[in-house]
PDB file of C-alpha atoms in Angstrom:
ATOM      1  CA  MET A  74     131.974 140.902 112.057  1.00 52.00           C
ATOM      2  CA  ILE A  75     130.642 140.048 116.138  1.00 52.00           C
ATOM      3  CA  ARG A  76     126.552 140.333 115.438  1.00 57.00           C
ATOM      4  CA  PHE A  77     126.673 138.490 112.614  1.00 50.00           C
ATOM      5  CA  ASN A  78     128.607 135.297 114.464  1.00 58.00           C
ATOM      6  CA  GLN A  79     126.000 135.632 116.933  1.00 63.00           C
ATOM      7  CA  HIS A  80     122.563 135.660 114.526  1.00 52.00           C
ATOM      8  CA  VAL A  81     124.612 132.262 112.672  1.00 50.00           C
ATOM      9  CA  ALA A  82     125.071 130.633 116.091  1.00 53.00           C
ATOM     10  CA  LEU A  83     121.052 131.262 117.130  1.00 50.00           C
ATOM     11  CA  LEU A  84     119.715 129.396 113.597  1.00 49.00           C
ATOM     12  CA  SER A  85     122.118 127.264 113.894  1.00 55.00           C
ATOM     13  CA  ALA A  86     120.385 126.187 117.204  1.00 49.00           C
ATOM     14  CA  LEU A  87     117.435 127.262 115.995  1.00 45.00           C
ATOM     15  CA  THR A  88     117.075 124.247 113.241  1.00 48.00           C
ATOM     16  CA  PHE A  89     119.128 122.071 115.160  1.00 45.00           C
ATOM     17  CA  CYS A  90     115.525 122.573 117.909  1.00 42.00           C
ATOM     18  CA  ALA A  91     112.953 122.346 114.994  1.00 43.00           C
ATOM     19  CA  THR A  92     114.474 118.979 113.417  1.00 41.00           C
ATOM     20  CA  ALA A  93     114.860 117.623 117.270  1.00 40.00           C
ATOM     21  CA  SER A  94     111.642 117.974 117.757  1.00 40.00           C
ATOM     22  CA  LEU A  95     110.760 117.134 114.545  1.00 38.00           C
ATOM     23  CA  SER A  96     112.572 113.384 115.034  1.00 39.00           C
ATOM     24  CA  MET A  97     110.315 112.897 118.137  1.00 39.00           C
ATOM     25  CA  THR A  98     107.424 113.042 116.225  1.00 44.00           C
ATOM     26  CA  GLY A  99     105.604 109.823 115.364  1.00 48.00           C
ATOM     27  CA  CYS A 100     102.573 106.967 115.832  1.00 50.00           C
ATOM     28  CA  GLY A 101     100.932 108.090 119.305  1.00 49.00           C
ATOM     29  CA  ASP A 102     103.236 108.204 122.304  1.00 42.00           C
ATOM     30  CA  SER A 103     105.001 104.731 122.078  1.00 42.00           C
ATOM     31  CA  THR A 104     107.969 104.199 122.977  1.00 39.00           C
ATOM     32  CA  PRO A 105     111.340 104.596 120.698  1.00 39.00           C
ATOM     33  CA  THR A 106     111.875 101.883 118.106  1.00 38.00           C
ATOM     34  CA  LYS A 107     114.429  99.343 118.080  1.00 38.00           C
ATOM     35  CA  SER A 108     116.658  98.464 114.919  1.00 35.00           C
ATOM     36  CA  ALA A 109     116.289  94.674 113.941  1.00 36.00           C
ATOM     37  CA  ALA A 110     119.632  94.218 114.871  1.00 36.00           C
ATOM     38  CA  THR A 111     119.227  94.923 119.125  1.00 37.00           C
ATOM     39  CA  ALA A 112     116.094  94.283 118.686  1.00 38.00           C
ATOM     40  CA  SER A 113     115.103  90.819 120.203  1.00 38.00           C
ATOM     41  CA  ALA A 114     112.481  88.729 121.814  1.00 38.00           C
ATOM     42  CA  LYS A 115     112.944  89.296 125.378  1.00 39.00           C
ATOM     43  CA  ASP A 116     112.412  92.812 125.722  1.00 40.00           C
ATOM     44  CA  ASP A 117     109.515  92.427 126.981  1.00 41.00           C
ATOM     45  CA  HIS A 118     110.311  91.021 130.172  1.00 40.00           C
ATOM     46  CA  ALA A 119     113.287  92.489 131.696  1.00 42.00           C
ATOM     47  CA  GLY A 120     112.383  93.396 135.386  1.00 43.00           C
ATOM     48  CA  HIS A 121     108.697  91.106 135.687  1.00 41.00           C
ATOM     49  CA  ASP A 122     107.527  88.845 137.791  1.00 44.00           C
ATOM     50  CA  HIS A 123     106.391  85.614 136.197  1.00 42.00           C
ATOM     51  CA  ALA A 124     104.560  84.826 139.410  1.00 46.00           C
ATOM     52  CA  GLY A 125     100.996  84.049 138.154  1.00 44.00           C
ATOM     53  CA  HIS A 126     101.053  84.416 134.859  1.00 41.00           C
ATOM     54  CA  ASP A 127     100.111  81.129 132.413  1.00 43.00           C
ATOM     55  CA  HIS A 128     103.434  81.254 130.726  1.00 43.00           C
ATOM     56  CA  ALA A 129     107.365  80.287 131.752  1.00 45.00           C
ATOM     57  CA  ALA A 130     110.129  83.492 132.817  1.00 46.00           C
ATOM     58  CA  ASP A 131     111.368  81.702 128.434  1.00 46.00           C
ATOM     59  CA  GLU A 132     107.839  82.514 126.961  1.00 44.00           C
ATOM     60  CA  THR A 133     106.836  86.361 125.177  1.00 43.00           C
ATOM     61  CA  HIS A 134     103.809  87.805 125.597  1.00 41.00           C
ATOM     62  CA  ALA A 135     101.576  88.489 123.187  1.00 40.00           C
ATOM     63  CA  GLU A 136     102.028  92.032 120.804  1.00 45.00           C
ATOM     64  CA  PRO A 137     100.621  94.401 123.051  1.00 41.00           C
ATOM     65  CA  ALA A 138      97.651  96.003 122.225  1.00 44.00           C
ATOM     66  CA  ALA A 139      97.835  99.455 119.235  1.00 46.00           C
ATOM     67  CA  GLU A 140      98.184 102.502 121.563  1.00 50.00           C
ATOM     68  CA  ASP A 141      96.774 104.409 118.345  1.00 57.00           C
ATOM     69  CA  ASP A 142      93.259 104.742 117.336  1.00 69.00           C
ATOM     70  CA  HIS A 143      93.978 104.042 113.570  1.00 71.00           C
ATOM     71  CA  GLY A 144      90.147 102.571 112.817  1.00 85.00           C
ATOM     72  CA  ALA A 145      88.891  98.918 112.613  1.00 93.00           C
ATOM     73  CA  THR A 146      91.548  95.692 111.562  1.00 95.00           C
ATOM     74  CA  THR A 147      91.615  94.734 108.881  1.00 96.00           C
ATOM     75  CA  THR A 148      94.015  91.322 107.996  1.00 98.00           C
ATOM     76  CA  LEU A 149      95.279  91.275 104.594  1.00 98.00           C
ATOM     77  CA  GLY A 150      96.762  87.924 104.609  1.00 98.00           C
ATOM     78  CA  GLU A 151      99.772  86.353 105.472  1.00 98.00           C
ATOM     79  CA  GLN A 152     103.057  84.986 102.499  1.00 97.00           C
ATOM     80  CA  ALA A 153     105.915  83.677 102.063  1.00 97.00           C
ATOM     81  CA  ALA A 154     108.840  84.448 100.193  1.00 95.00           C
ATOM     82  CA  GLY A 155     112.859  84.081 101.267  1.00 94.00           C
ATOM     83  CA  GLY A 156     112.187  81.587 104.171  1.00 95.00           C
ATOM     84  CA  PHE A 157     110.380  84.399 105.891  1.00 97.00           C
ATOM     85  CA  THR A 158     106.379  84.375 107.054  1.00 97.00           C
ATOM     86  CA  LEU A 159     104.796  88.077 106.252  1.00 98.00           C
ATOM     87  CA  LYS A 160     101.492  88.163 108.292  1.00 98.00           C
ATOM     88  CA  ALA A 161      99.794  91.931 106.871  1.00 98.00           C
ATOM     89  CA  SER A 162      97.657  93.868 108.013  1.00 98.00           C
ATOM     90  CA  ARG A 163      95.796  98.020 107.595  1.00 97.00           C
ATOM     91  CA  ASP A 164      94.228  99.984 110.126  1.00 96.00           C
ATOM     92  CA  GLY A 165      91.515 101.861 109.692  1.00 94.00           C
ATOM     93  CA  ASP A 166      89.598 102.732 106.139  1.00 94.00           C
ATOM     94  CA  LEU A 167      91.389 103.395 103.150  1.00 93.00           C
ATOM     95  CA  VAL A 168      91.146 106.641 101.028  1.00 94.00           C
ATOM     96  CA  ALA A 169      92.500 107.220  98.205  1.00 95.00           C
ATOM     97  CA  GLY A 170      95.527 110.732  98.734  1.00 96.00           C
ATOM     98  CA  LYS A 171      95.560 109.665 102.723  1.00 96.00           C
ATOM     99  CA  GLU A 172      97.966 107.570 104.369  1.00 95.00           C
ATOM    100  CA  ALA A 173      97.175 104.185 106.200  1.00 95.00           C
ATOM    101  CA  PRO A 174      98.648 102.891 109.097  1.00 97.00           C
ATOM    102  CA  ILE A 175     100.025  99.563 108.175  1.00 97.00           C
ATOM    103  CA  ASP A 176     101.818  96.789 110.140  1.00 97.00           C
ATOM    104  CA  ILE A 177     103.926  93.435 109.099  1.00 97.00           C
ATOM    105  CA  ASP A 178     104.838  90.703 111.086  1.00 98.00           C
ATOM    106  CA  VAL A 179     108.073  89.002 110.356  1.00 97.00           C
ATOM    107  CA  GLN A 180     108.750  85.175 111.111  1.00 96.00           C
ATOM    108  CA  GLY A 181     112.443  83.360 109.723  1.00 94.00           C
ATOM    109  CA  ALA A 182     115.117  82.166 110.890  1.00 80.00           C
ATOM    110  CA  GLY A 183     116.482  84.803 108.948  1.00 89.00           C
ATOM    111  CA  LYS A 184     117.183  88.187 110.048  1.00 93.00           C
ATOM    112  CA  VAL A 185     115.834  91.499 108.404  1.00 95.00           C
ATOM    113  CA  ALA A 186     117.476  94.572 107.316  1.00 95.00           C
ATOM    114  CA  ALA A 187     114.553  96.694 105.938  1.00 96.00           C
ATOM    115  CA  VAL A 188     111.304  96.217 105.317  1.00 97.00           C
ATOM    116  CA  ARG A 189     109.597  98.926 102.662  1.00 97.00           C
ATOM    117  CA  PHE A 190     106.017  99.251 101.368  1.00 96.00           C
ATOM    118  CA  TRP A 191     103.805 101.075  99.369  1.00 98.00           C
ATOM    119  CA  ILE A 192     100.208 100.470  97.368  1.00 97.00           C
ATOM    120  CA  GLY A 193      99.465 100.405  93.839  1.00 96.00           C
ATOM    121  CA  ALA A 194     100.784  99.025  91.542  1.00 95.00           C
ATOM    122  CA  GLU A 195     104.251  96.619  92.059  1.00 94.00           C
ATOM    123  CA  ASP A 196     106.273  98.369  90.027  1.00 93.00           C
ATOM    124  CA  GLY A 197     105.951 101.414  92.373  1.00 92.00           C
ATOM    125  CA  ALA A 198     104.456 103.533  90.414  1.00 92.00           C
ATOM    126  CA  GLY A 199     102.975 107.151  90.904  1.00 92.00           C
ATOM    127  CA  SER A 200     103.068 104.956  94.220  1.00 94.00           C
ATOM    128  CA  MET A 201     105.517 106.467  97.615  1.00 95.00           C
ATOM    129  CA  LYS A 202     107.941 103.520  99.391  1.00 94.00           C
ATOM    130  CA  ALA A 203     107.400 104.211 102.947  1.00 95.00           C
ATOM    131  CA  LYS A 204     110.530 102.210 105.239  1.00 96.00           C
ATOM    132  CA  ALA A 205     108.652 100.188 108.216  1.00 97.00           C
ATOM    133  CA  GLU A 206     110.210 100.890 111.643  1.00 96.00           C
ATOM    134  CA  LEU A 207     110.378  97.857 114.114  1.00 96.00           C
ATOM    135  CA  GLU A 208     107.457  98.256 116.603  1.00 94.00           C
ATOM    136  CA  HIS A 209     107.864  95.188 118.325  1.00 91.00           C
ATOM    137  CA  THR A 210     109.913  92.044 118.368  1.00 92.00           C
ATOM    138  CA  THR A 211     108.925  91.021 114.977  1.00 95.00           C
ATOM    139  CA  ASN A 212     106.498  93.750 113.771  1.00 97.00           C
ATOM    140  CA  TRP A 213     106.736  95.940 111.317  1.00 97.00           C
ATOM    141  CA  HIS A 214     104.882  99.556 111.395  1.00 97.00           C
ATOM    142  CA  THR A 215     103.803 102.829 108.559  1.00 95.00           C
ATOM    143  CA  HIS A 216     101.232 104.514 107.809  1.00 96.00           C
ATOM    144  CA  ALA A 217     101.836 104.530 103.790  1.00 95.00           C
ATOM    145  CA  GLU A 218     100.423 107.534 100.942  1.00 96.00           C
ATOM    146  CA  VAL A 219      97.659 105.595  99.252  1.00 96.00           C
ATOM    147  CA  PRO A 220      97.565 107.248  96.192  1.00 96.00           C
ATOM    148  CA  ASN A 221      95.140 109.270  94.279  1.00 95.00           C
ATOM    149  CA  PRO A 222      94.148 107.858  92.380  1.00 93.00           C
ATOM    150  CA  LEU A 223      93.899 104.228  93.263  1.00 92.00           C
ATOM    151  CA  PRO A 224      94.685 102.326  90.177  1.00 91.00           C
ATOM    152  CA  ALA A 225      92.119  99.480  89.601  1.00 91.00           C
ATOM    153  CA  GLY A 226      93.642  96.214  90.767  1.00 94.00           C
ATOM    154  CA  ALA A 227      95.961  98.053  93.321  1.00 96.00           C
ATOM    155  CA  LYS A 228      97.154  96.117  96.222  1.00 98.00           C
ATOM    156  CA  LEU A 229     100.008  95.952  99.337  1.00 98.00           C
ATOM    157  CA  TRP A 230     103.630  95.865  98.267  1.00 98.00           C
ATOM    158  CA  VAL A 231     105.992  94.152 101.100  1.00 98.00           C
ATOM    159  CA  GLU A 232     110.191  94.037 100.371  1.00 97.00           C
ATOM    160  CA  ILE A 233     111.724  92.127 102.718  1.00 96.00           C
ATOM    161  CA  GLU A 234     116.288  93.220 102.652  1.00 96.00           C
ATOM    162  CA  ALA A 235     117.211  90.508 104.321  1.00 96.00           C
ATOM    163  CA  GLU A 236     121.135  90.707 105.989  1.00 94.00           C
ATOM    164  CA  GLY A 237     122.893  90.031 102.926  1.00 94.00           C
ATOM    165  CA  GLY A 238     121.047  92.729 100.684  1.00 96.00           C
ATOM    166  CA  ALA A 239     118.642  89.753  99.108  1.00 96.00           C
ATOM    167  CA  LYS A 240     115.311  91.180  98.571  1.00 97.00           C
ATOM    168  CA  TYR A 241     111.762  89.268  98.120  1.00 97.00           C
ATOM    169  CA  VAL A 242     107.756  90.988  97.158  1.00 97.00           C
ATOM    170  CA  VAL A 243     105.109  89.953  98.497  1.00 98.00           C
ATOM    171  CA  SER A 244     101.856  91.227  97.448  1.00 98.00           C
ATOM    172  CA  PHE A 245      98.579  91.744  99.512  1.00 98.00           C
ATOM    173  CA  ASP A 246      94.592  92.180  98.431  1.00 97.00           C
ATOM    174  CA  LEU A 247      93.373  95.279 100.585  1.00 96.00           C
ATOM    175  CA  LYS A 248      89.880  94.579 101.192  1.00 91.00           C
ATOM    176  CA  SER A 249      89.138  97.664 100.253  1.00 79.00           C
TER     177      SER A 249
END
């Protein structure tokens, strides 16, 4: 019985380590993301001197350049829905059956609870929805799967879930 318990304990420890290491993988060597509830526009301002900068301490920096090399950035446009303004971009070429790095900048008076992306038809048939993570103060990022085959007329669909549960969906031409 003691031998069995030792094996169970060892198996539990190995499972924990494997799960922990998978949860730490991500897109490049970026710092951990913050939830929409805890991130603030001034997070990147803590503890540095503003002397010699072209802005005051209460103003924000431009978003930092992406650390990942996903290819050239393609701006997909701007849409408005539910009091939010969304600006979309993707990195690299769209390849059916592969992932497409997608960024959405969400501005607005309301708080965002979640952002989801998918590529394909509006109803999501044949597509996989991806829940984005807040990378910077207003920038949401994920890698969306490109369906194989990519349907004719496919678009990038973005669903914004506002705090309180209201959902808004907009689409962007993929410009492929």
